[in-house]
C-alpha positions as CSV (number, residue, x, y, z in Angstrom):
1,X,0.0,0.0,0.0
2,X,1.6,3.4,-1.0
3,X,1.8,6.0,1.7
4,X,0.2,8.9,2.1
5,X,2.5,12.1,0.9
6,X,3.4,14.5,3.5
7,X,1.3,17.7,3.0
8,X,3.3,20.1,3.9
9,X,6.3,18.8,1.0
10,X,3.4,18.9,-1.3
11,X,2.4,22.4,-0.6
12,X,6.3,23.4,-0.5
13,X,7.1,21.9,-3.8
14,X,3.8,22.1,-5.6
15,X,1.9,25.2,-4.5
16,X,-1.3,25.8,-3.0
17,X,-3.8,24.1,-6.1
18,X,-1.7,20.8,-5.3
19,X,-2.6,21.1,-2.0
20,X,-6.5,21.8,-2.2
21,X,-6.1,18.6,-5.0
22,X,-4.7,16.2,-2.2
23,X,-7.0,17.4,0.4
24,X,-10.1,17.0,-1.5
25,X,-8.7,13.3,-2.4
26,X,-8.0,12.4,1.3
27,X,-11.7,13.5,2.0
28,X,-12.8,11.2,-0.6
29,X,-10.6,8.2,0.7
30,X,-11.8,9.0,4.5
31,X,-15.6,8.4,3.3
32,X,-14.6,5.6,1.3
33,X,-13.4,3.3,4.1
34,X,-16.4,3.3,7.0
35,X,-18.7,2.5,3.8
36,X,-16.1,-0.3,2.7
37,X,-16.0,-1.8,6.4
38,X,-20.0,-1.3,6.6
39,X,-20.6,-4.2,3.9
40,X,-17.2,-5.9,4.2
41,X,-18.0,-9.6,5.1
42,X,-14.9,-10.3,7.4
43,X,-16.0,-14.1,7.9
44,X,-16.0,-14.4,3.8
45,X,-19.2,-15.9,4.0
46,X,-20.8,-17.3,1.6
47,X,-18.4,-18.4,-1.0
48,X,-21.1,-21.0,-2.3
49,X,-24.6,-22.2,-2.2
50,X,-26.2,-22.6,0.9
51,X,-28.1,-25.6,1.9
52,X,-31.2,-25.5,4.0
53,X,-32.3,-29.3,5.5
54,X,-36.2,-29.1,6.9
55,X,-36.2,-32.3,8.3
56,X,-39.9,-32.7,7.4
57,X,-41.7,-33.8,3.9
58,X,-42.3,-31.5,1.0
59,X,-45.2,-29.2,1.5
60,X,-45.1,-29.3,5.5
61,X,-44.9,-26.1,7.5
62,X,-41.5,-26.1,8.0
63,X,-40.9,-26.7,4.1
64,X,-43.0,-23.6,3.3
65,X,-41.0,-21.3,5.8
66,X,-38.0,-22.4,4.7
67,X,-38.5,-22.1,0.9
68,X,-40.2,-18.5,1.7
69,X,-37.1,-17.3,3.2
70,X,-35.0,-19.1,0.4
71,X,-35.4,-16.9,-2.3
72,X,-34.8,-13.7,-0.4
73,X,-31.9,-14.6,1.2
74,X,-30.5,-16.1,-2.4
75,X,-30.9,-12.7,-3.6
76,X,-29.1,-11.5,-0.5
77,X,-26.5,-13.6,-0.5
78,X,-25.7,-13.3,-4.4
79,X,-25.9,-17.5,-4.2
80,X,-28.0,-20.2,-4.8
81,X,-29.8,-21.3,-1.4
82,X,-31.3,-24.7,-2.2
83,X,-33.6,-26.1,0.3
84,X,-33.4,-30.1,1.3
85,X,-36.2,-32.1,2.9
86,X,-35.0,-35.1,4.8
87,X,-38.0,-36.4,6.4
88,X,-38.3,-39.3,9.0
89,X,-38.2,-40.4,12.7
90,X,-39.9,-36.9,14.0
91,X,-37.9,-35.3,12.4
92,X,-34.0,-37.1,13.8
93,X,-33.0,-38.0,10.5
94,X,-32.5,-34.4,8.9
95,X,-31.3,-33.1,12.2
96,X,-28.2,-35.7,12.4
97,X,-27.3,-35.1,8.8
98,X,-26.7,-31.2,9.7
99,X,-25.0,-32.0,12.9
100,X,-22.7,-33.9,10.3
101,X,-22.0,-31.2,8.1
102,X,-19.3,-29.1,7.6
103,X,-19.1,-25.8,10.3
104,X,-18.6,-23.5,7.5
105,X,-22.7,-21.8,7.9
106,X,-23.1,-23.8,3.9
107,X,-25.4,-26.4,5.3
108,X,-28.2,-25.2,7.9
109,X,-31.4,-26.7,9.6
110,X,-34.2,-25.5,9.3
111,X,-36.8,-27.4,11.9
112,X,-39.6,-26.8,14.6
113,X,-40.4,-27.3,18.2
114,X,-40.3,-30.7,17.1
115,X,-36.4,-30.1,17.5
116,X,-36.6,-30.0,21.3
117,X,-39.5,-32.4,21.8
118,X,-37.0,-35.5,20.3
119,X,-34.8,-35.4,23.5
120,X,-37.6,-36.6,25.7
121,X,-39.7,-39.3,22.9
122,X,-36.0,-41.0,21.0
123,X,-33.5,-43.0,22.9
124,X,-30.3,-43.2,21.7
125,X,-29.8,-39.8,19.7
126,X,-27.1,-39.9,17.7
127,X,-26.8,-35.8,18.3
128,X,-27.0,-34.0,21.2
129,X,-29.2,-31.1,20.5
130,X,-27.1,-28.6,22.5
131,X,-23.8,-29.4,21.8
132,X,-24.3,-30.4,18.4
133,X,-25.6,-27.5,17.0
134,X,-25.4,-23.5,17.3
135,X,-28.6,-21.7,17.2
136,X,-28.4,-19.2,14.7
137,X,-31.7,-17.5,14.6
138,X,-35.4,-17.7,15.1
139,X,-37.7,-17.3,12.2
140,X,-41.3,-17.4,13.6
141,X,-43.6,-18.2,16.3
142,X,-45.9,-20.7,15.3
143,X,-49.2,-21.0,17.7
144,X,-51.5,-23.9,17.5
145,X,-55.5,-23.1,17.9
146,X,-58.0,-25.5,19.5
147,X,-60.8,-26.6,17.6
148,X,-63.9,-28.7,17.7
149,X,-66.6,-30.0,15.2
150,X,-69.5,-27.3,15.1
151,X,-71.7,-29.9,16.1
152,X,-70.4,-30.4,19.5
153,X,-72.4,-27.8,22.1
154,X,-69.3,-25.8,23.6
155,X,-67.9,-22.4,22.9
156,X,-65.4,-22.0,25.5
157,X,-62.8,-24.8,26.2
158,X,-64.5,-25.6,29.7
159,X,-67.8,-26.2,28.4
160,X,-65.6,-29.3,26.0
161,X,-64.3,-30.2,29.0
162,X,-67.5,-30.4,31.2
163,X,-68.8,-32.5,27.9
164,X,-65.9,-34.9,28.1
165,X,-66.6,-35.0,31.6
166,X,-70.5,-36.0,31.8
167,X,-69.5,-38.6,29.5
168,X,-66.6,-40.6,29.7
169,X,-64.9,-42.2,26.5
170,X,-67.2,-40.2,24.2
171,X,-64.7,-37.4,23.2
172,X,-61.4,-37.8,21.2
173,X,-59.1,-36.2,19.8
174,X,-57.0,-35.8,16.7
175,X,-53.4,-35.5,16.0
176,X,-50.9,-35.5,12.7
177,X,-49.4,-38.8,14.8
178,X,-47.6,-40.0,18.4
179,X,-45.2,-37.5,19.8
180,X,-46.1,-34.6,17.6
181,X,-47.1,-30.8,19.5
182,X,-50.9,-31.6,18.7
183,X,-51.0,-35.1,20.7
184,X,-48.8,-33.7,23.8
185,X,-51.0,-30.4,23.7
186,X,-54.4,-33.0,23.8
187,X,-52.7,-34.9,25.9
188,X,-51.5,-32.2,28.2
189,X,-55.2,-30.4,27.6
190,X,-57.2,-34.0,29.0
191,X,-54.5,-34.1,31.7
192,X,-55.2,-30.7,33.2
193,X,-59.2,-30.9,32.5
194,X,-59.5,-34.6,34.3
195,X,-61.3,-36.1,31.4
196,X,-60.8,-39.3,29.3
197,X,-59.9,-38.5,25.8
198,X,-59.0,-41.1,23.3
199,X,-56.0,-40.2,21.2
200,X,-56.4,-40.5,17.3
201,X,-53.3,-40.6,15.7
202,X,-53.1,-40.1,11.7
203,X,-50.3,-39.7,9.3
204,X,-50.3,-35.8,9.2
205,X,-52.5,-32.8,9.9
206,X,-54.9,-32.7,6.7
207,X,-56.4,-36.3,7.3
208,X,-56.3,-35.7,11.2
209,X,-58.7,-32.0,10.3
210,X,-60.9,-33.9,7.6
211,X,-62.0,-36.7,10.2
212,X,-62.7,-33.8,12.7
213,X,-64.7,-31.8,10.2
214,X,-66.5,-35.1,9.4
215,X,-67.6,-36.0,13.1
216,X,-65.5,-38.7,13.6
217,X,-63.0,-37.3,15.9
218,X,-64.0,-34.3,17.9
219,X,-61.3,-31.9,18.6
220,X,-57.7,-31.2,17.3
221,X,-54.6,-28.3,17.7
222,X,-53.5,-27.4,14.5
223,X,-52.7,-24.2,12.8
224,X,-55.4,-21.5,12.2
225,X,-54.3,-21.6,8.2
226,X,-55.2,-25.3,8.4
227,X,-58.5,-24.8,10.7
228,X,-59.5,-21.5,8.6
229,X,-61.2,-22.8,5.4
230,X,-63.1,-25.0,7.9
231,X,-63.8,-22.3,9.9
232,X,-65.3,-20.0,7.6
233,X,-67.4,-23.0,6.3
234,X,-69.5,-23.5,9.8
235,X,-67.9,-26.9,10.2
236,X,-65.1,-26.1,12.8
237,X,-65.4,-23.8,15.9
238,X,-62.1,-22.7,17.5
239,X,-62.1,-22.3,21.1
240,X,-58.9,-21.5,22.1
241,X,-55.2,-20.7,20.6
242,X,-51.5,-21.7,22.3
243,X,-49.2,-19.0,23.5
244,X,-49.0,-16.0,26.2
245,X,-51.3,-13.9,24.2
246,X,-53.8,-13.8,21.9
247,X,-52.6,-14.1,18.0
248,X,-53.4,-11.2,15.8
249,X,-54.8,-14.1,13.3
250,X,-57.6,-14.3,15.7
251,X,-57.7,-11.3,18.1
252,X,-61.4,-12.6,19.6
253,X,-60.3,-16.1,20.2
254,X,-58.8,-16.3,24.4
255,X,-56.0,-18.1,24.8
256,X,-55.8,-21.4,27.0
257,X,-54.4,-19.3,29.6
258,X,-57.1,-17.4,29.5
259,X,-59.6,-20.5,29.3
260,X,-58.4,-21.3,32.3
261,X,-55.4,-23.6,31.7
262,X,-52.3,-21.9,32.7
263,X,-49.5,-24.7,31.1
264,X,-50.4,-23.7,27.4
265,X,-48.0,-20.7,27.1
266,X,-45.3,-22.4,25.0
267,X,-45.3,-21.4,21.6
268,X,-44.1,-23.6,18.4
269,X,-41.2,-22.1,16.8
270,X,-39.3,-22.3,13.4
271,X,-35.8,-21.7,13.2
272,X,-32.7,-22.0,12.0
273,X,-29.4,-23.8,13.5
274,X,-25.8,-24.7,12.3
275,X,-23.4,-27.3,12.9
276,X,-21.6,-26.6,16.4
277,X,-18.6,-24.9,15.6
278,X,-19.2,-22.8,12.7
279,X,-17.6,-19.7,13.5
280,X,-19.1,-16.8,15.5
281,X,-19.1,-14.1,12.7
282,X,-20.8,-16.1,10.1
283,X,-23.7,-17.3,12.8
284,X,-24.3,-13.6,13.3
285,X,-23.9,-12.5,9.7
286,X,-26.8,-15.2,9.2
287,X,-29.3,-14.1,11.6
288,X,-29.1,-10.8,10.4
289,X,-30.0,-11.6,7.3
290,X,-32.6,-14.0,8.0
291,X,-34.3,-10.7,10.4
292,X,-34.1,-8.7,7.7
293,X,-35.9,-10.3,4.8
294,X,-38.3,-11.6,7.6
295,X,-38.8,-8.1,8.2
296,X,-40.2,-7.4,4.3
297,X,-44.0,-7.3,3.7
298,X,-43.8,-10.4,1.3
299,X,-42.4,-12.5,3.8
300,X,-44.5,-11.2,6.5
301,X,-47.8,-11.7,4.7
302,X,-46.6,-15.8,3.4
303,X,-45.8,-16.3,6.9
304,X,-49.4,-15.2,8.0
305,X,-51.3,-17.1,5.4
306,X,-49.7,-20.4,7.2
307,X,-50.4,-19.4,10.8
308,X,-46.7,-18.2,11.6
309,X,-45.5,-14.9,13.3
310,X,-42.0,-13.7,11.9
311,X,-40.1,-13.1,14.8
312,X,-36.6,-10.6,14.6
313,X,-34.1,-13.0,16.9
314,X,-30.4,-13.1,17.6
315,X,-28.5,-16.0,18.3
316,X,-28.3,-15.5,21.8
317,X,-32.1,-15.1,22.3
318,X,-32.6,-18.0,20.2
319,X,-30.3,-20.3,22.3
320,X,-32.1,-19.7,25.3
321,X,-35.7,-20.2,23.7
322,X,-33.9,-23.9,22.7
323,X,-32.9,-24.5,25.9
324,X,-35.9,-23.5,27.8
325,X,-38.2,-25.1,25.8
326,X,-36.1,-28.3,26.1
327,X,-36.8,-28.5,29.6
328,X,-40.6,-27.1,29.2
329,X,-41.4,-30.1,26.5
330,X,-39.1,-32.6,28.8
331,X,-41.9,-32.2,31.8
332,X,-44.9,-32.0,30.4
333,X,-44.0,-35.2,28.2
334,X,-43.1,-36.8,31.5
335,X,-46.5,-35.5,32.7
336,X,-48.2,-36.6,29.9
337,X,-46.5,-40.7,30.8
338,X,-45.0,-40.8,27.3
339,X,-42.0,-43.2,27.2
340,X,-39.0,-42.9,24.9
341,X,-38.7,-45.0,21.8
């Protein structure tokens, strides 16, 4: 790098004009460098295309989250950012290929709350969900509502429950199968009310709606995008949503708090995590990018039409939502007498 010339030699040798000329060049070299160091990328990253596992099937909530922030952060990036689904085993199977990976920030999960519900249903995890993996960032809260055929007489969730109660064995419920959030939170829900509730399992969330809709099963927690259509069509009635506070999906719908069942304030999540030991500065220069294209109107209006909340989250925040929610999910499928597989 050549040095800078001495200005009073200049000014001795040259004049006064040769001197105005060099100052009005440093001034342009001063503002050059904070703008350089503002989109300088000190970690290099990326220097290829980035891979995003969902460890869930094609079309699943986690699939359409993932392949909505995709595209935006392709564009971002100046890379291709190709998303992966590696379905199976609640979701183990994707999860153990990224705790494989290479710590470079190229190869990313993208998964749900079913992420810290796997500790407590799977024996023998070949990852450990802490130290395996970095949290990087969270992209959305992702509530679950309550719902019940329209045929059944209730409105509020303890008018179900005083139903279930007058006649044991009658009521059931749905779920998209054993172990997912909707069988622990119907599970949890029959637990706290004192009723008997037969568990239906089915093989995902649109069968496990249709047989509610259809009388067969009486109530299920899914996703208000999934309950809407249903809904709007007089065939479902929603009673009550997941979370601390009411969802702005449904601002006239309580919560279960609010219904009167205080152990319903975890919220699902969706999120992204990296292979432990990718380095600091390219976990951070990640989550900022994911909070800002999950701060655009696009994204913010695809997330809504599936139920989800974007949320703006730093690493640091999202690591403690992991862990806390680890222990939350670990006691109330103890609770709930669910034994490891």
């Amino acid at each position: 790098m050549k040095s800078i010339p001495n200005i009073s030699v200049v000014a001795a040798r040259h004049g006064l004009r040769a001197l105005h000329v060099l100052a009005a060049a440093l001034h342009v070299l001063a503002a050059a460098v904070p703008l350089a160091c503002a989109v300088a990328q000190p970690s290099g990253f990326p220097n290829g295309p980035v891979r995003i596992v969902v460890p869930g099937p094609a079309g699943s909530s986690m699939d359409q989250s993932a392949r909505t922030l995709s595209e935006p952060l392709s564009k971002a990036w100046g890379v291709p950012v190709v998303v992966e689904n590696r379905p199976g085993a609640g979701t183990t199977i994707g999860s153990d290929a990224v705790a494989r990976a290479a710590p470079d920030g190229h190869t990313l999960l993208f998964t749900s709350t079913a992420f810290v519900q796997a500790p407590s249903l799977y024996r023998n995890l070949t990852y450990d969900p802490i130290s395996s993996f970095v949290p990087v960032a969270q992209a959305a809260d992702a509530p679950l509502w309550l719902a019940v055929n329209a045929g059944i007489p209730a409105r509020t969730v303890r008018e179900f429950i005083a139903l279930a109660k007058a006649a044991p064995g009658k009521y059931t419920y749905a779920s998209p199968g054993a172990g997912t959030t909707p069988h622990l939170l119907g599970g949890l829900l029959a637990k706290e009310g004192g009723v008997d509730m037969l568990h239906v399992p089915y093989k995902g969330t649109p069968p496990a709606v249709m047989d509610v809709v259809g009388g067969r099963v009486s109530a299920v927690f899914a996703s208000y995008s999934t309950l809407a259509p249903q809904v709007e069509a007089g065939k479902l009635r929603v009673l009550a949503s997941t979370g601390p506070t009411r969802s702005a999906l449904t601002p006239n719908v309580p919560t279960m708090k609010e219904a009167g069942f205080s152990n319903f304030d975890l919220v699902g999540f969706e999120g992204l995590l990296a292979p432990a030991g990718t380095p600091g500065p390219v976990v951070h220069a990640i989550a900022r990018a994911v909070a800002q294209v999950g701060a655009t109107p696009d994204v913010k209006t695809k997330y809504a039409s599936v139920g989800l909340v974007p949320v703006e989250s730093s690493p640091e925040a999202f690591s403690q939502l992991v862990r806390n929610q680890l222990q939350a999910w670990k006691a109330i499928i103890a609770n709930a007498g669910l034994q490891p597989e």
